[in-house]
């Protein structure tokens, strides 16, 4: 029986009634279901980390932290180090984040701040979302057959003219960081754009009205009011995009060159953790597989740190701009 | 333009301003798409006076007010037919940029709408926009004091404007609007979210502002209109032809409107009688 001391006491004509026992039952069932789903996800993550960790344990014992600072990967000599891969993963993802972020946010501004008619906006949005549906192998092929030849002349010119700039210090001889990062940028663009669009759309109309009411021009409204207001949402998009770029495998394995190499040059070949895993696994022996598991663990940790840092920045902007505790 | 005589629609007796007029607002028609929201109203806003707008909900008070600094240009379906003379320029003229109009004619909205930035930045926003070169902090503090919010926020100027209560947010928005000392200030029910004390303070602000500037005030509070408005415009709604078109019924000195209204509709509205 539902506890309701008010029904008797209140005026006889009131239509107010407590929720029925059935309503409470539904509430309890739904709650249990939600808890179950949430804890299942956490359990799954813990299980994956545990599995990878135990597979990697022998490698961790043998190589220790030297694994992270080592720069050679040679299964024959039993020497394993992933510093170049860590570098390549972060560097390529960062370049992709900058390019994809600028374009993604730019597109979001273009689509939400009444630059285009609503119908045209839908066309743009759908097209951008289509980019997310293209398999990464296709991006890889496109990169090899279209992007690399396209980049070559420009890369050559940049290298010859500005070879004292570290970014352009080598020649683009085929696969390399630049094509890989550009393809990554295209791949994270839909994520960044879609989430930023939502962030802009969530801004109440009256905020925009207030900004125009102060006599701000369109660009002042966008840069000084809309962008800060949407910033926590945009950041969420950037973090997701960055995470995606860190873990992207197929297209990178095809485009980055898979060479253990630490260089600032955009045109030199490099390697990433995910691409190392993909390209080495098929022919790896037991010892090497353990080392690869260790590499996978490193990638997991990097992704985890990036997400936590992103969350912290997001919380900070929320507090700063929106006054949320 | 629909001529008045052939449609037989009521048109208010012209109000003859006694002093100089800062905004001479001649509305022929205001449309939202096919919906005719306001018709035939001549409402001059006099310099150094508070002009009050009263009338039933939906009669187009906000619509007229928002036409006066071209706020409604943001709405695609909005169409203004008429003219608003401001210092002998039609603000709806072809060469006039609405952005410039809004720098001189400020606005306080019906609902509080602070920016997601600090309290200080909210108030400094207009100053920075207008390239103010003087002591920014002094102006911010002055605006906050005049808007009767200083005591509430003086210890937390760095906090977000959104962390304030509804009434505090509204006063912050008033501070933001007056910081640049706009020539004309349009206020759309600025006190509807305020307690009686803050309301009084904002009313005092309006009286103080009119010494140098001009104020147009929409209010549902009759006492407020009698307390601060020098001139009052009463807008009614015409439902005779199926639509709900607002129009000016009567405009005159406030005491005249409240003590000796000439129109039956005005009398009924002020006394709270409805058919
Ligand atoms: N953006 C809009 N699009 C379409 N119609 C609108 C829009 N804004 C207002 N209207 C219509 O115009 C008429 C006048 O609205 P307005 O907001 O000016 O009334 P008001 O007198 O300010 O009312 P209140 O006292 O309730 O604020 C109403 O019938 C309303 O439905
Ligand atoms: Mg209104």
Coordinates of C-alpha atoms in Angstrom, one line a residue, chain A residues 40-196:
Chain A
X40 CA 27.6 -3.7 -17.3
X41 CA 29.6 -1.1 -19.2
X42 CA 32.0 -0.5 -16.4
X43 CA 32.4 -4.3 -15.9
X44 CA 33.1 -4.7 -19.6
X45 CA 35.8 -2.0 -19.6
X46 CA 37.4 -3.5 -16.5
X47 CA 37.3 -6.9 -18.0
X48 CA 39.0 -5.8 -21.3
X49 CA 41.7 -3.9 -19.4
X50 CA 42.3 -6.9 -17.2
X51 CA 42.5 -9.3 -20.1
X52 CA 44.9 -7.1 -22.0
X53 CA 46.9 -6.5 -18.9
X54 CA 47.3 -10.2 -18.1
X55 CA 48.3 -11.0 -21.6
X56 CA 50.8 -8.2 -21.5
X57 CA 52.1 -9.1 -18.1
X58 CA 55.2 -11.1 -19.2
X59 CA 56.2 -8.2 -21.5
X60 CA 55.7 -5.7 -18.8
X61 CA 57.9 -7.7 -16.5
X62 CA 60.6 -8.0 -19.1
X63 CA 60.7 -4.5 -20.5
X64 CA 59.3 -2.4 -17.8
X65 CA 59.2 1.3 -18.5
X66 CA 62.0 0.9 -21.0
X67 CA 59.2 -0.2 -23.4
X68 CA 57.8 3.4 -23.4
X69 CA 61.2 5.1 -23.9
X70 CA 62.6 2.5 -26.3
X71 CA 62.8 3.4 -30.0
X72 CA 63.3 0.1 -31.8
X73 CA 60.9 -2.7 -32.5
X74 CA 62.8 -5.7 -33.5
X75 CA 61.2 -9.1 -32.8
X76 CA 64.3 -11.0 -33.9
X77 CA 66.5 -9.3 -31.3
X78 CA 63.6 -9.3 -28.8
X79 CA 63.9 -5.5 -28.5
X80 CA 60.6 -3.7 -28.1
X81 CA 60.1 0.1 -27.6
X82 CA 57.1 2.2 -28.6
X83 CA 58.3 5.8 -28.2
X84 CA 58.1 6.5 -31.9
X85 CA 54.6 5.0 -32.0
X86 CA 53.5 7.1 -29.0
X87 CA 54.9 10.2 -30.7
X88 CA 53.2 9.3 -34.0
X89 CA 49.9 8.6 -32.4
X90 CA 49.8 11.9 -30.5
X91 CA 51.3 14.0 -33.3
X92 CA 49.0 12.7 -36.0
X93 CA 46.0 13.0 -33.8
X94 CA 46.9 16.5 -32.7
X95 CA 47.3 17.7 -36.3
X96 CA 44.0 16.0 -37.2
X97 CA 42.4 17.7 -34.2
X98 CA 43.6 21.1 -35.2
X99 CA 42.5 20.8 -38.8
X100 CA 39.3 18.8 -38.1
X101 CA 38.5 21.0 -35.2
X102 CA 38.8 24.3 -37.1
X103 CA 36.8 23.0 -40.0
X104 CA 34.2 21.2 -37.8
X105 CA 33.5 24.2 -35.7
X106 CA 33.6 26.5 -38.7
X107 CA 31.0 24.3 -40.4
X108 CA 28.9 24.3 -37.3
X109 CA 28.9 28.1 -37.2
X110 CA 28.0 28.2 -40.9
X111 CA 25.1 25.8 -40.4
X112 CA 23.6 27.3 -37.3
X113 CA 24.1 31.0 -37.5
X114 CA 21.7 31.6 -40.3
X115 CA 24.1 31.7 -43.2
X116 CA 22.2 29.2 -45.1
X117 CA 18.5 28.4 -45.6
X118 CA 17.1 25.6 -43.5
X119 CA 16.8 23.2 -46.4
X120 CA 20.3 23.7 -47.6
X121 CA 21.5 23.2 -44.0
X122 CA 19.9 19.8 -44.0
X123 CA 21.7 18.9 -47.3
X124 CA 25.0 20.0 -45.7
X125 CA 24.4 18.2 -42.5
X126 CA 23.5 14.9 -44.2
X127 CA 26.5 15.1 -46.5
X128 CA 28.8 15.6 -43.5
X129 CA 27.2 12.8 -41.6
X130 CA 27.7 10.6 -44.6
X131 CA 31.5 11.1 -44.2
X132 CA 31.1 9.2 -40.9
X133 CA 29.6 6.2 -42.7
X134 CA 32.6 5.7 -45.1
X135 CA 34.6 2.7 -44.0
X136 CA 38.2 3.5 -43.0
X137 CA 39.6 1.1 -45.7
X138 CA 38.0 3.3 -48.3
X139 CA 39.7 6.4 -46.7
X140 CA 43.0 4.5 -46.8
X141 CA 42.6 3.7 -50.5
X142 CA 41.5 7.2 -51.3
X143 CA 44.5 8.5 -49.5
X144 CA 46.9 6.3 -51.4
X145 CA 45.5 6.9 -54.8
X146 CA 44.2 10.4 -54.6
X147 CA 45.6 12.3 -51.6
X148 CA 49.2 11.4 -51.7
X149 CA 49.7 12.2 -55.4
X150 CA 47.8 15.4 -54.8
X151 CA 50.0 16.4 -51.9
X152 CA 53.3 15.6 -53.6
X153 CA 53.9 18.8 -55.7
X154 CA 52.9 21.1 -52.8
X155 CA 55.0 19.1 -50.3
X156 CA 57.9 19.2 -52.6
X157 CA 57.6 23.0 -53.0
X158 CA 57.3 23.5 -49.3
X159 CA 60.3 21.3 -48.6
X160 CA 62.4 23.1 -51.2
X161 CA 61.4 26.6 -50.1
X162 CA 61.2 26.2 -46.4
X163 CA 63.4 23.3 -45.6
X164 CA 64.7 25.1 -42.5
X165 CA 61.2 24.9 -40.9
X166 CA 61.1 21.6 -38.9
X167 CA 57.6 20.9 -40.3
X168 CA 58.9 20.6 -43.8
X169 CA 62.4 19.2 -43.2
X170 CA 61.9 16.1 -45.3
X171 CA 60.5 15.1 -48.6
X172 CA 57.2 13.3 -49.0
X173 CA 58.2 10.1 -50.8
X174 CA 54.9 8.3 -50.4
X175 CA 53.0 7.5 -47.3
X176 CA 53.7 9.8 -44.4
X177 CA 52.3 11.9 -41.6
X178 CA 50.7 14.6 -43.7
X179 CA 48.3 12.3 -45.7
X180 CA 47.6 10.3 -42.6
X181 CA 46.7 13.3 -40.5
X182 CA 44.6 14.9 -43.3
X183 CA 42.6 11.7 -43.7
X184 CA 42.2 11.6 -39.9
X185 CA 41.0 15.1 -39.9
X186 CA 38.3 14.2 -42.5
X187 CA 37.4 11.2 -40.4
X188 CA 36.9 13.2 -37.2
X189 CA 35.2 16.1 -38.9
X190 CA 31.6 14.7 -38.8
X191 CA 32.0 14.0 -35.1
X192 CA 33.2 17.5 -34.3
X193 CA 30.8 19.2 -36.6
X194 CA 27.7 17.3 -35.4
X195 CA 28.4 17.8 -31.8
X196 CA 29.2 21.5 -32.3

